[in-house]
PDB file of C-alpha atoms and ligand atoms in Angstrom:
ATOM      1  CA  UNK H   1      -2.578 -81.604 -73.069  1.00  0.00           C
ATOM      2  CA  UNK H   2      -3.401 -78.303 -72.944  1.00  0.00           C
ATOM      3  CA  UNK H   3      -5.718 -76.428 -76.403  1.00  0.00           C
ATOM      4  CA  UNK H   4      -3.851 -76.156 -79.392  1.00  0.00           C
ATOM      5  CA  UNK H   5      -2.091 -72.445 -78.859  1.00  0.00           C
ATOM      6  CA  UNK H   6      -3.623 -69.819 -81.463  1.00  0.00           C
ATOM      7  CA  UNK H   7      -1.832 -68.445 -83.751  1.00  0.00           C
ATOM      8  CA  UNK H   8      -1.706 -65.391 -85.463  1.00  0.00           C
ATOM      9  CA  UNK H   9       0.586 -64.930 -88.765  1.00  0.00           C
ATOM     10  CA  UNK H  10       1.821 -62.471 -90.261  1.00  0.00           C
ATOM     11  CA  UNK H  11       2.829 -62.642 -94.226  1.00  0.00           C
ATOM     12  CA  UNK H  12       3.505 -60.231 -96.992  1.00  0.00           C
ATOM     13  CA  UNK H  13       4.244 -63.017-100.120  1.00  0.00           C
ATOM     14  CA  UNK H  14       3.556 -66.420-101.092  1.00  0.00           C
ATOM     15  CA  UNK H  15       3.254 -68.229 -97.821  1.00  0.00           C
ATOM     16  CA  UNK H  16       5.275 -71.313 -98.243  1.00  0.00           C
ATOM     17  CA  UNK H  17       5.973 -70.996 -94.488  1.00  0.00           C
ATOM     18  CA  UNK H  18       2.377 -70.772 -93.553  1.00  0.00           C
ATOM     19  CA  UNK H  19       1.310 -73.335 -95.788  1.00  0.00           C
ATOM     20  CA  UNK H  20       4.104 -75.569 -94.207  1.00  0.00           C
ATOM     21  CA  UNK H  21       2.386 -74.526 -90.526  1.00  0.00           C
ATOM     22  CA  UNK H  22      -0.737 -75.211 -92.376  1.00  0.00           C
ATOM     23  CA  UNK H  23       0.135 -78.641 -93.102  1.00  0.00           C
ATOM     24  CA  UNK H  24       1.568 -79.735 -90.073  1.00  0.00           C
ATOM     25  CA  UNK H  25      -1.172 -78.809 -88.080  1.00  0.00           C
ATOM     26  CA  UNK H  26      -3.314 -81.190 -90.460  1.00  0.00           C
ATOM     27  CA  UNK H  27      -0.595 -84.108 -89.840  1.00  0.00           C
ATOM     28  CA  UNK H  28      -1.007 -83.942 -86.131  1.00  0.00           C
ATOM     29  CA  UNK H  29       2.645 -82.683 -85.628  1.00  0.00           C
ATOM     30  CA  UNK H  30       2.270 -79.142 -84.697  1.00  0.00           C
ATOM     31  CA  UNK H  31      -0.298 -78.113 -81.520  1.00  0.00           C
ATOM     32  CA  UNK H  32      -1.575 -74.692 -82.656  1.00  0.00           C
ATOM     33  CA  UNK H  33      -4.486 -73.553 -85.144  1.00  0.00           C
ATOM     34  CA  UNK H  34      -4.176 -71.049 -87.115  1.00  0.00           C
ATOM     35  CA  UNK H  35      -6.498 -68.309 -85.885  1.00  0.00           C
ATOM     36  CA  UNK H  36      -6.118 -65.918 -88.412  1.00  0.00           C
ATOM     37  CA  UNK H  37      -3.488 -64.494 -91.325  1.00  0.00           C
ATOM     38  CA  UNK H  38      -3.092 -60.963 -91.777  1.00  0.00           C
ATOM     39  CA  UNK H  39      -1.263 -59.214 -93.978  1.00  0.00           C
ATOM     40  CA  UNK H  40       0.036 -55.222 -95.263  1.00  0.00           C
ATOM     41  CA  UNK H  41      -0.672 -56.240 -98.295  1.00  0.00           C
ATOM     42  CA  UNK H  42      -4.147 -57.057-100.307  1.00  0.00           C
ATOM     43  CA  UNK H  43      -5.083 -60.394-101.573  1.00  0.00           C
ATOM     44  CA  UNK H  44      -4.382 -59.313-105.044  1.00  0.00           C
ATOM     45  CA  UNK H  45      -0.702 -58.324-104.012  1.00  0.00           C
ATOM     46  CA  UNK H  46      -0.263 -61.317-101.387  1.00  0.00           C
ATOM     47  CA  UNK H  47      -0.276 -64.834-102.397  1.00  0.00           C
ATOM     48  CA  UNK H  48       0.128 -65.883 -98.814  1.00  0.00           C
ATOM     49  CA  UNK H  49      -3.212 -64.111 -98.291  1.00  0.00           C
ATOM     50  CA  UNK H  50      -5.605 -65.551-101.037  1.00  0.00           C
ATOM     51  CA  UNK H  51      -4.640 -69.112 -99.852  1.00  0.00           C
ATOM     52  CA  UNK H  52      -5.456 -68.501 -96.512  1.00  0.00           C
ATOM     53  CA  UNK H  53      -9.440 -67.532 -97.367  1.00  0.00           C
ATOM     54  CA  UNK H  54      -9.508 -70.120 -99.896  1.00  0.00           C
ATOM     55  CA  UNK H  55      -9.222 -72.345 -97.297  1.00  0.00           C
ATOM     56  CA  UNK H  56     -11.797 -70.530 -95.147  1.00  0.00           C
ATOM     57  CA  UNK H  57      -9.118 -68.964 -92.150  1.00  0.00           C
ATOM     58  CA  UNK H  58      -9.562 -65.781 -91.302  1.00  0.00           C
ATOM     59  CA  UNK H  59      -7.711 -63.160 -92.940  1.00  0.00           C
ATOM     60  CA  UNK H  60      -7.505 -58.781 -92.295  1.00  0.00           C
ATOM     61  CA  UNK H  61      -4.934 -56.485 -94.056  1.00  0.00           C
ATOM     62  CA  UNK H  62      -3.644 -53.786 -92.521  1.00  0.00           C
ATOM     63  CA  UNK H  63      -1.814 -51.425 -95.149  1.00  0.00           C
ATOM     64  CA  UNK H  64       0.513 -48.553 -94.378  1.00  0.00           C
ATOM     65  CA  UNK H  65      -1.599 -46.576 -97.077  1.00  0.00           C
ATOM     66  CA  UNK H  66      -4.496 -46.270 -95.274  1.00  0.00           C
ATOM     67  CA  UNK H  67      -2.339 -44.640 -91.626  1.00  0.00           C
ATOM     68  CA  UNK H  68      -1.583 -41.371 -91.301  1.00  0.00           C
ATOM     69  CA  UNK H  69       2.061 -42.589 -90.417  1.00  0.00           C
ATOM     70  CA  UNK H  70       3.670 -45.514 -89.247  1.00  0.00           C
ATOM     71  CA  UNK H  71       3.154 -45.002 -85.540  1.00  0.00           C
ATOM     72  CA  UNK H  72      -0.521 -45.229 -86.488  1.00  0.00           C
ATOM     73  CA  UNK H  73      -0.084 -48.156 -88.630  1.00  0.00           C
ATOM     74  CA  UNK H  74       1.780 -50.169 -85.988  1.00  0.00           C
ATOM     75  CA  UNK H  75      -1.146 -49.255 -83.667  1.00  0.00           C
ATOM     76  CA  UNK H  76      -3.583 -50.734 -85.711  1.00  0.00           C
ATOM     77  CA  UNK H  77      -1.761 -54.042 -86.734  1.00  0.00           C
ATOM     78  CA  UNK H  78      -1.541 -54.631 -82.912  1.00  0.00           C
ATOM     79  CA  UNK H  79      -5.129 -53.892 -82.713  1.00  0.00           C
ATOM     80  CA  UNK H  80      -5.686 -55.742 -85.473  1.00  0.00           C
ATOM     81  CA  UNK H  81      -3.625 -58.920 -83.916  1.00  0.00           C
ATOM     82  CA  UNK H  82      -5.352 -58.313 -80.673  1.00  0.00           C
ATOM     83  CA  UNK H  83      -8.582 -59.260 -81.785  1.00  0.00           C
ATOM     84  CA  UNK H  84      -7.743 -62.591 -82.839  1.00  0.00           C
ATOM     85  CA  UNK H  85      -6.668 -63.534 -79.043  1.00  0.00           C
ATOM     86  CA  UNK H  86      -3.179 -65.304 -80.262  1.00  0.00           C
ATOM     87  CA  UNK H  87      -0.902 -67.100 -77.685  1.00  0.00           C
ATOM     88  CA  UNK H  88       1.686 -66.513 -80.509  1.00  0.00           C
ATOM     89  CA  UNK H  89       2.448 -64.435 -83.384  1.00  0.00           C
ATOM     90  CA  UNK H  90       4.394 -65.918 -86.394  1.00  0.00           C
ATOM     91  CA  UNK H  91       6.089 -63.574 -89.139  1.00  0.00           C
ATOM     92  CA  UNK H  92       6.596 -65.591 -91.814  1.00  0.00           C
ATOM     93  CA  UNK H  93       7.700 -63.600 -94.589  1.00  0.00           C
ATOM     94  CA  UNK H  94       6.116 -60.288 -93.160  1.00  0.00           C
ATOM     95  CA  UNK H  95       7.946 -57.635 -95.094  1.00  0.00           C
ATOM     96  CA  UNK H  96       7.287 -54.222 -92.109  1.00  0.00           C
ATOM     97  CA  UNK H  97       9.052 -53.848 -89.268  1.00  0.00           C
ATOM     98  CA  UNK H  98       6.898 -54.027 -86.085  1.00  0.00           C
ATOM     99  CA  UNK H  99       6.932 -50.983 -84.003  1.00  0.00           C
ATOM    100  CA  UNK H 100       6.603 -50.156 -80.386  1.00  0.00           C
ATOM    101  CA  UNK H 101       2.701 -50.564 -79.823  1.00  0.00           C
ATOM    102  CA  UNK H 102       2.990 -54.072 -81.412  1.00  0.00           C
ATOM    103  CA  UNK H 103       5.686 -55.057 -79.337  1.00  0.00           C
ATOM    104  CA  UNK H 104       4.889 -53.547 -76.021  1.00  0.00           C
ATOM    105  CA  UNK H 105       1.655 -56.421 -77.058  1.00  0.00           C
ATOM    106  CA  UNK H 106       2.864 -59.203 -78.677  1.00  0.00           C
ATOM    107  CA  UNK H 107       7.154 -58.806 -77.593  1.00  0.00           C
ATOM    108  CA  UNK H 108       8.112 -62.213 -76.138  1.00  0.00           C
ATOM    109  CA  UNK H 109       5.742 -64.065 -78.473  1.00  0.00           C
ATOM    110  CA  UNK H 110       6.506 -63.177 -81.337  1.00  0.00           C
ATOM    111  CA  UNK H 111       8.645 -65.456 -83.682  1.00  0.00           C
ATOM    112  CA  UNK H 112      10.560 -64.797 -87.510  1.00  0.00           C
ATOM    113  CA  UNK H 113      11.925 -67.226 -89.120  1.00  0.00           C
ATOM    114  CA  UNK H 114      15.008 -65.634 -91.771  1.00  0.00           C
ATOM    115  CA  UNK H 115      17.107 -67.168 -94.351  1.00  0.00           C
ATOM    116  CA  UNK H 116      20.456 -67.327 -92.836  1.00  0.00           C
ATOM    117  CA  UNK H 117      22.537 -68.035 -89.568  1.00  0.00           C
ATOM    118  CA  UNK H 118      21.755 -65.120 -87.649  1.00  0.00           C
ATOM    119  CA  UNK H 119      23.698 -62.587 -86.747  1.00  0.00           C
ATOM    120  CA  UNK H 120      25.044 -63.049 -90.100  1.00  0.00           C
ATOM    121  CA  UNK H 121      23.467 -61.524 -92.362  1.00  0.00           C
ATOM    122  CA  UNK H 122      20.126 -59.884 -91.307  1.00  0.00           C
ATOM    123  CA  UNK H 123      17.777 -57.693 -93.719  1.00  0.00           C
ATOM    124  CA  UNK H 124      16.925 -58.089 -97.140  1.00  0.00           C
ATOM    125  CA  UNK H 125      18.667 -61.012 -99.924  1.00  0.00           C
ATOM    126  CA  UNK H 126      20.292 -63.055 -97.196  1.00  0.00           C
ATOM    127  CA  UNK H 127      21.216 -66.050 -99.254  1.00  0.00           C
ATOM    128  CA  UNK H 128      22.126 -63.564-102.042  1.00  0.00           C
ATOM    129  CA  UNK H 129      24.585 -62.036 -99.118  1.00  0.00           C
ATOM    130  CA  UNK H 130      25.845 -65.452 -97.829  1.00  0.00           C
ATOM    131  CA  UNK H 131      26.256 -66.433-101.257  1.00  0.00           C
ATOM    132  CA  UNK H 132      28.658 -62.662-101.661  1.00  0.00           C
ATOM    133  CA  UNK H 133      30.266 -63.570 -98.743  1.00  0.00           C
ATOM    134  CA  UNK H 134      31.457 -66.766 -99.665  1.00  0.00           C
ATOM    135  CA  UNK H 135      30.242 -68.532 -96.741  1.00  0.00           C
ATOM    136  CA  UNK H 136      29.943 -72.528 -97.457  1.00  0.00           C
ATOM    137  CA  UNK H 137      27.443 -72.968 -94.760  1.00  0.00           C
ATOM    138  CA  UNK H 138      24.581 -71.248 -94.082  1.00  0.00           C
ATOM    139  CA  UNK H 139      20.294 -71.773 -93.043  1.00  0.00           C
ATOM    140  CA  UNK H 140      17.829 -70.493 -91.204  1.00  0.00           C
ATOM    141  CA  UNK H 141      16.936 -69.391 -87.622  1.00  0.00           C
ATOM    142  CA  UNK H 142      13.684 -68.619 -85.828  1.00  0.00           C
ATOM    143  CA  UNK H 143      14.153 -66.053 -83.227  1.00  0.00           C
ATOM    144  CA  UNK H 144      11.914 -63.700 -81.133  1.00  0.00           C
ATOM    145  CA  UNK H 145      11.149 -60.207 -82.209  1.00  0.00           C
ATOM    146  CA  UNK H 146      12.907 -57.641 -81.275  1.00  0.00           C
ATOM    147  CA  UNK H 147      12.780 -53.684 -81.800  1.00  0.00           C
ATOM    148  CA  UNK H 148      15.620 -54.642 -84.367  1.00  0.00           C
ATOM    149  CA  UNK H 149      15.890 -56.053 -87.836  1.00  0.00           C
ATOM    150  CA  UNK H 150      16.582 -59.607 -87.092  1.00  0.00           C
ATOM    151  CA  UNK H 151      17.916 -58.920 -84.164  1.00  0.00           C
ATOM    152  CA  UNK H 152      16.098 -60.871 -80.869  1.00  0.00           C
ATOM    153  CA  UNK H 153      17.046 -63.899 -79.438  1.00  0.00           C
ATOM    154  CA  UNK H 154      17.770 -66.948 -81.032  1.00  0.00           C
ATOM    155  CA  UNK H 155      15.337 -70.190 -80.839  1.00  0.00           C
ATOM    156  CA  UNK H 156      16.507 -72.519 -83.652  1.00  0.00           C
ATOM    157  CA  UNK H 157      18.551 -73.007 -86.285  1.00  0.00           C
ATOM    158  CA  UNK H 158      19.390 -75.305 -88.708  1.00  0.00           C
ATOM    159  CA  UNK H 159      21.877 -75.792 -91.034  1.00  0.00           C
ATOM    160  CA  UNK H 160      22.588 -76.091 -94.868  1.00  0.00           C
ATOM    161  CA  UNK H 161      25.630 -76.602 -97.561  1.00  0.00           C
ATOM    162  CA  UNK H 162      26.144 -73.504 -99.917  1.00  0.00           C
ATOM    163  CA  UNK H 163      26.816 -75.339-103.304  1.00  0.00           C
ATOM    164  CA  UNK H 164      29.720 -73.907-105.154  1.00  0.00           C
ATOM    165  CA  UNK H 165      27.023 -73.345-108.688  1.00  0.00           C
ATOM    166  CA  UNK H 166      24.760 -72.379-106.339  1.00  0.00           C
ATOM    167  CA  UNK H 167      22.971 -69.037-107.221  1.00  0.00           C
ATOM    168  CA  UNK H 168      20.253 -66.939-104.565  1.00  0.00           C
ATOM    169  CA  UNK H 169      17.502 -68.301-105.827  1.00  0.00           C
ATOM    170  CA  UNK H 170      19.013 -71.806-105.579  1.00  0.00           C
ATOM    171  CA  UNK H 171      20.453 -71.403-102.368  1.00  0.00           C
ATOM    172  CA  UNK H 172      16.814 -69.712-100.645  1.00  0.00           C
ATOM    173  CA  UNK H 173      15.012 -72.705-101.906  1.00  0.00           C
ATOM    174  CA  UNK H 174      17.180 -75.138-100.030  1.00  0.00           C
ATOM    175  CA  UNK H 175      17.173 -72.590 -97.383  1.00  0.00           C
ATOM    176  CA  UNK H 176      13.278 -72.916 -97.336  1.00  0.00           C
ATOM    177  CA  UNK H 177      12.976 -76.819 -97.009  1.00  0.00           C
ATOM    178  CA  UNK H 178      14.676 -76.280 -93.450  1.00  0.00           C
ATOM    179  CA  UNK H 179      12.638 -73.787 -92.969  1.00  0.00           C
ATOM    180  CA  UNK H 180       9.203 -75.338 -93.621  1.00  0.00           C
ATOM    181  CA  UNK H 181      10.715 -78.510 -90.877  1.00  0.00           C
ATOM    182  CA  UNK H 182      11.733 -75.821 -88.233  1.00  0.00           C
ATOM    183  CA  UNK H 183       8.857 -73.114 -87.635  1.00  0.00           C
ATOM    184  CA  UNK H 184       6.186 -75.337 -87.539  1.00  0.00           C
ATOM    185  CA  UNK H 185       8.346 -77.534 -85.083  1.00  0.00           C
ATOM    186  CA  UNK H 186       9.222 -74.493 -83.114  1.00  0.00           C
ATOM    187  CA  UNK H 187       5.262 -73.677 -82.605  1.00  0.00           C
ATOM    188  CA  UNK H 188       4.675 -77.229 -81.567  1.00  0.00           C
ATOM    189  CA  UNK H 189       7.218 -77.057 -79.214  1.00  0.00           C
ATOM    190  CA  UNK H 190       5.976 -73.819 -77.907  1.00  0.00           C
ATOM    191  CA  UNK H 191       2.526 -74.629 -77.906  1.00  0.00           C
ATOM    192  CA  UNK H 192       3.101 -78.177 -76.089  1.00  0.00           C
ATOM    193  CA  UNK H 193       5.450 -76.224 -73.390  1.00  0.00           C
ATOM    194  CA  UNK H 194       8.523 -78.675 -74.663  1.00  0.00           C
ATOM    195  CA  UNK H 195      10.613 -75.407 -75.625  1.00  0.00           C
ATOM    196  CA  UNK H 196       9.655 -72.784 -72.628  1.00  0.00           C
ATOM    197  CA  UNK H 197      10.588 -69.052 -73.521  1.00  0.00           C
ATOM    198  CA  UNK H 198      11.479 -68.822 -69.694  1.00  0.00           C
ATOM    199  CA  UNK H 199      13.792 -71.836 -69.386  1.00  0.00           C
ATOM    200  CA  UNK H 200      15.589 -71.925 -73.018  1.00  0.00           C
ATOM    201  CA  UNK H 201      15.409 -75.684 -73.133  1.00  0.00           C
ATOM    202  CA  UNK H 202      14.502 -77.107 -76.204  1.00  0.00           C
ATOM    203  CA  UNK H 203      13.937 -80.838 -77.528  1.00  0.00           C
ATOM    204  CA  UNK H 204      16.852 -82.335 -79.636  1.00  0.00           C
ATOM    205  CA  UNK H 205      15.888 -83.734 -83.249  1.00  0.00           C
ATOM    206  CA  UNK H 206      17.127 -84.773 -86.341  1.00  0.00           C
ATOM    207  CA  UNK H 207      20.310 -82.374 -86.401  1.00  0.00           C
ATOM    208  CA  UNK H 208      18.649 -79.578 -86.202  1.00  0.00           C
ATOM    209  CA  UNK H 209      20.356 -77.304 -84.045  1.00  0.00           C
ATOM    210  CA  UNK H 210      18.458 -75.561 -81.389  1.00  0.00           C
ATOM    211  CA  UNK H 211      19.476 -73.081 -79.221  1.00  0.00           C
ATOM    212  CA  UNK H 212      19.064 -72.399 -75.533  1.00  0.00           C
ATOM    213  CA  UNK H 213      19.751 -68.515 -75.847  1.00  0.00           C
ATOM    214  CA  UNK H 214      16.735 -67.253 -74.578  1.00  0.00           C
TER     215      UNK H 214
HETATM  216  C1  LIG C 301      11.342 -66.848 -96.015  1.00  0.00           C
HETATM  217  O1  LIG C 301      12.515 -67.252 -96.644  1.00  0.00           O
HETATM  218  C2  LIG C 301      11.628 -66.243 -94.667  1.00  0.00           C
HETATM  219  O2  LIG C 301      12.803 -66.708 -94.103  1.00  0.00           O
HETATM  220  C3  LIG C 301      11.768 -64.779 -94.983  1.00  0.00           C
HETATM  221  O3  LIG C 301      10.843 -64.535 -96.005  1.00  0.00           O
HETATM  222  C4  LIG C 301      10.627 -65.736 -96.759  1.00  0.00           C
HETATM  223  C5  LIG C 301       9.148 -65.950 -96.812  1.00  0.00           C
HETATM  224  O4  LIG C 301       8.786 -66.997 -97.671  1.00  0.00           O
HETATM  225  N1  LIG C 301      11.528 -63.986 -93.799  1.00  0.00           N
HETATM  226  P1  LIG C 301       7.286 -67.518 -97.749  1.00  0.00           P
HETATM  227  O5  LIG C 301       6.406 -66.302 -98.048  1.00  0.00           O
HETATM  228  O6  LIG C 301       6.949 -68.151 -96.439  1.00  0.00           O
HETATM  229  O7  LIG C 301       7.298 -68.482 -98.893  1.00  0.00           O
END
Protein backbone atom coordinates (compact mmCIF):
# COMPACT_ATOMS: atom_id res chain seq x y z
CA UNK A 1 0.00 0.00 0.00
CA UNK A 2 1.18 3.09 -0.80
CA UNK A 3 2.64 5.87 2.52
CA UNK A 4 0.06 7.07 4.62
CA UNK A 5 -1.06 10.49 2.56
CA UNK A 6 -0.03 13.74 4.65
CA UNK A 7 -2.22 15.78 5.82
CA UNK A 8 -2.48 19.21 6.49
CA UNK A 9 -5.53 20.70 8.69
CA UNK A 10 -6.85 23.52 8.99
CA UNK A 11 -8.94 24.57 12.36
CA UNK A 12 -10.08 27.72 14.00
CA UNK A 13 -11.96 26.02 17.42
CA UNK A 14 -11.95 23.06 19.47
CA UNK A 15 -10.96 20.34 17.08
CA UNK A 16 -13.34 17.57 17.73
CA UNK A 17 -12.93 16.76 14.01
CA UNK A 18 -9.22 16.61 14.17
CA UNK A 19 -9.10 14.82 17.24
CA UNK A 20 -11.58 12.27 15.60
CA UNK A 21 -8.80 12.12 12.46
CA UNK A 22 -6.41 11.95 15.27
CA UNK A 23 -7.82 8.92 16.63
CA UNK A 24 -8.47 7.00 13.75
CA UNK A 25 -5.20 7.22 12.49
CA UNK A 26 -4.08 5.62 15.97
CA UNK A 27 -6.82 2.71 15.41
CA UNK A 28 -5.38 1.74 12.11
CA UNK A 29 -8.59 2.87 10.21
CA UNK A 30 -7.58 5.96 8.47
CA UNK A 31 -4.14 5.93 6.05
CA UNK A 32 -2.85 9.50 6.50
CA UNK A 33 -0.64 11.27 9.32
CA UNK A 34 -1.21 14.26 10.32
CA UNK A 35 1.65 16.45 9.12
CA UNK A 36 0.85 19.50 10.64
CA UNK A 37 -2.31 21.79 12.11
CA UNK A 38 -2.42 25.30 11.41
CA UNK A 39 -4.58 27.67 12.39
CA UNK A 40 -5.74 31.90 12.05
CA UNK A 41 -6.02 31.82 15.31
CA UNK A 42 -3.35 31.57 18.41
CA UNK A 43 -3.18 28.75 20.78
CA UNK A 44 -4.69 30.84 23.44
CA UNK A 45 -7.80 31.56 21.12
CA UNK A 46 -7.83 27.92 19.44
CA UNK A 47 -8.48 24.87 21.35
CA UNK A 48 -7.99 22.80 18.26
CA UNK A 49 -4.46 24.26 18.28
CA UNK A 50 -3.10 23.66 21.90
CA UNK A 51 -4.08 19.93 21.53
CA UNK A 52 -2.31 19.49 18.56
CA UNK A 53 1.36 20.58 20.25
CA UNK A 54 0.44 18.87 23.31
CA UNK A 55 0.64 15.97 21.48
CA UNK A 56 3.90 17.00 19.77
CA UNK A 57 2.34 17.65 15.80
CA UNK A 58 3.35 20.42 14.26
CA UNK A 59 1.42 23.45 14.47
CA UNK A 60 1.89 27.44 12.59
CA UNK A 61 -0.80 30.21 12.78
CA UNK A 62 -1.31 32.35 10.24
CA UNK A 63 -3.52 35.44 11.43
CA UNK A 64 -5.21 38.00 9.22
CA UNK A 65 -3.73 40.65 11.76
CA UNK A 66 -0.43 40.33 10.89
CA UNK A 67 -1.29 40.83 6.46
CA UNK A 68 -1.57 43.87 5.02
CA UNK A 69 -4.93 42.52 3.47
CA UNK A 70 -6.47 39.42 2.75
CA UNK A 71 -4.89 38.78 -0.62
CA UNK A 72 -1.67 38.76 1.40
CA UNK A 73 -3.00 36.63 4.05
CA UNK A 74 -4.27 33.96 1.65
CA UNK A 75 -0.74 34.06 0.14
CA UNK A 76 0.86 33.21 3.15
CA UNK A 77 -1.53 30.41 4.47
CA UNK A 78 -0.74 28.70 1.09
CA UNK A 79 2.82 29.26 1.76
CA UNK A 80 2.38 28.32 4.97
CA UNK A 81 0.49 24.87 3.83
CA UNK A 82 3.11 24.43 1.21
CA UNK A 83 5.78 23.79 3.46
CA UNK A 84 4.32 20.95 5.10
CA UNK A 85 4.24 18.93 1.59
CA UNK A 86 0.38 17.69 2.16
CA UNK A 87 -1.28 15.26 -0.37
CA UNK A 88 -4.47 16.72 1.27
CA UNK A 89 -5.76 19.59 3.09
CA UNK A 90 -8.62 19.13 5.67
CA UNK A 91 -10.74 22.23 7.01
CA UNK A 92 -12.19 21.12 9.87
CA UNK A 93 -13.79 23.88 11.51
CA UNK A 94 -11.52 26.57 9.75
CA UNK A 95 -13.51 29.72 10.22
CA UNK A 96 -11.67 32.06 6.73
CA UNK A 97 -12.53 31.60 3.51
CA UNK A 98 -9.61 30.42 1.30
CA UNK A 99 -8.73 32.70 -1.47
CA UNK A 100 -7.32 32.39 -4.90
CA UNK A 101 -3.48 31.74 -4.14
CA UNK A 102 -4.59 28.89 -1.79
CA UNK A 103 -6.69 27.38 -4.21
CA UNK A 104 -4.85 27.80 -7.42
CA UNK A 105 -2.37 25.30 -4.70
CA UNK A 106 -4.28 23.17 -2.80
CA UNK A 107 -8.03 23.32 -5.18
CA UNK A 108 -8.91 19.65 -5.84
CA UNK A 109 -7.50 18.54 -2.48
CA UNK A 110 -8.93 20.26 -0.34
CA UNK A 111 -11.87 18.85 1.80
CA UNK A 112 -14.69 20.67 4.54
CA UNK A 113 -16.71 18.87 6.28
CA UNK A 114 -20.21 21.26 7.33
CA UNK A 115 -23.10 20.62 9.49
CA UNK A 116 -25.89 20.09 7.16
CA UNK A 117 -27.05 18.48 3.76
CA UNK A 118 -25.45 20.66 1.42
CA UNK A 119 -26.77 22.85 -0.69
CA UNK A 120 -29.04 23.45 2.09
CA UNK A 121 -27.99 25.55 4.20
CA UNK A 122 -24.33 26.72 3.77
CA UNK A 123 -22.52 29.48 6.05
CA UNK A 124 -22.69 30.11 9.54
CA UNK A 125 -25.45 28.20 12.38
CA UNK A 126 -26.47 25.47 9.98
CA UNK A 127 -28.26 23.26 12.43
CA UNK A 128 -29.62 26.49 14.00
CA UNK A 129 -30.99 27.12 10.17
CA UNK A 130 -32.21 23.50 9.58
CA UNK A 131 -33.66 23.61 12.86
CA UNK A 132 -35.65 27.38 11.46
CA UNK A 133 -36.48 25.67 8.57
CA UNK A 134 -38.22 22.93 9.96
CA UNK A 135 -36.45 20.34 8.15
CA UNK A 136 -36.80 16.74 10.01
CA UNK A 137 -33.72 15.45 8.42
CA UNK A 138 -30.61 16.82 8.17
CA UNK A 139 -26.28 15.91 8.65
CA UNK A 140 -23.28 16.52 7.34
CA UNK A 141 -21.31 16.47 4.03
CA UNK A 142 -17.63 16.59 3.15
CA UNK A 143 -17.07 18.26 -0.09
CA UNK A 144 -14.09 19.83 -1.99
CA UNK A 145 -13.27 23.46 -1.77
CA UNK A 146 -14.41 25.67 -3.86
CA UNK A 147 -14.00 29.59 -4.46
CA UNK A 148 -17.52 29.52 -2.69
CA UNK A 149 -18.90 29.23 0.79
CA UNK A 150 -19.75 25.63 0.90
CA UNK A 151 -20.13 25.43 -2.36
CA UNK A 152 -17.70 22.54 -4.28
CA UNK A 153 -18.54 19.24 -5.01
CA UNK A 154 -20.01 16.83 -2.92
CA UNK A 155 -17.99 13.63 -1.46
CA UNK A 156 -20.15 12.28 1.42
CA UNK A 157 -22.88 12.66 3.35
CA UNK A 158 -24.61 11.22 5.95
CA UNK A 159 -27.68 11.51 7.47
CA UNK A 160 -29.46 12.39 10.84
CA UNK A 161 -33.16 12.79 12.54
CA UNK A 162 -33.97 16.46 13.66
CA UNK A 163 -35.75 15.75 17.07
CA UNK A 164 -38.88 17.74 17.49
CA UNK A 165 -37.22 19.28 21.36
CA UNK A 166 -34.30 19.44 19.62
CA UNK A 167 -32.47 22.85 20.01
CA UNK A 168 -28.91 23.99 17.81
CA UNK A 169 -26.78 23.01 20.16
CA UNK A 170 -28.54 19.62 20.47
CA UNK A 171 -28.98 19.07 17.00
CA UNK A 172 -24.84 20.08 16.04
CA UNK A 173 -23.81 17.57 18.57
CA UNK A 174 -25.62 14.74 16.89
CA UNK A 175 -24.60 16.37 13.77
CA UNK A 176 -20.91 15.95 14.97
CA UNK A 177 -20.96 12.13 15.86
CA UNK A 178 -21.53 11.61 11.96
CA UNK A 179 -19.18 13.79 11.43
CA UNK A 180 -16.25 12.43 13.48
CA UNK A 181 -17.29 8.62 11.42
CA UNK A 182 -17.23 10.41 7.95
CA UNK A 183 -14.02 12.74 7.50
CA UNK A 184 -11.69 10.53 8.83
CA UNK A 185 -13.31 7.75 6.56
CA UNK A 186 -13.26 10.07 3.65
CA UNK A 187 -9.25 10.61 4.14
CA UNK A 188 -8.80 6.90 4.36
CA UNK A 189 -10.55 6.41 1.41
CA UNK A 190 -8.65 9.07 -0.32
CA UNK A 191 -5.44 8.22 0.93
CA UNK A 192 -5.88 4.31 0.10
CA UNK A 193 -7.16 5.41 -3.61
CA UNK A 194 -10.71 3.52 -2.68
CA UNK A 195 -12.61 6.98 -3.34
CA UNK A 196 -10.58 8.55 -6.53
CA UNK A 197 -11.30 12.40 -7.04
CA UNK A 198 -11.07 11.49 -10.86
CA UNK A 199 -13.52 8.57 -10.98
CA UNK A 200 -16.26 9.62 -8.18
CA UNK A 201 -16.53 6.07 -6.96
CA UNK A 202 -16.67 5.62 -3.49
CA UNK A 203 -16.91 2.45 -1.06
CA UNK A 204 -20.45 1.72 0.41
CA UNK A 205 -20.68 1.46 4.39
CA UNK A 206 -22.84 1.43 7.13
CA UNK A 207 -25.63 3.80 5.56
CA UNK A 208 -23.68 6.37 5.09
CA UNK A 209 -24.46 7.93 1.98
CA UNK A 210 -21.72 8.75 -0.37
CA UNK A 211 -21.81 10.48 -3.35
CA UNK A 212 -20.32 10.01 -6.78
CA UNK A 213 -20.64 13.82 -7.79
CA UNK A 214 -17.27 14.57 -8.41
C1 LIG B 1 -18.02 21.30 12.64
O1 LIG B 1 -19.36 21.13 12.98
C2 LIG B 1 -17.85 21.47 11.15
O2 LIG B 1 -18.87 20.89 10.42
C3 LIG B 1 -17.91 22.97 10.99
O3 LIG B 1 -17.29 23.49 12.13
C4 LIG B 1 -17.42 22.56 13.22
C5 LIG B 1 -16.05 22.34 13.77
O4 LIG B 1 -16.06 21.59 14.95
N1 LIG B 1 -17.27 23.36 9.76
P1 LIG B 1 -14.71 21.09 15.62
O5 LIG B 1 -13.81 22.32 15.81
O6 LIG B 1 -14.09 20.08 14.70
O7 LIG B 1 -15.14 20.51 16.93
Amino acid sequence: MADPIALVVLVSGRGSNLHAIAEAIDAGACHARIAAVISDRGPDRCEALSWATGRGITTATVPPKAHADRTAWDAALAEEVAAHAPGLVVLAGFMKIVGPAFLQRFGGRTLNVHPSLLPAFPGLRAPEQAIAAGVRISGCTVHLVDAGVDTGPILAQAAVPVRPDDDAARLHARIQRHEHRLLPRVVHWLGTGELSLERGIAPEADGVLYSPSV
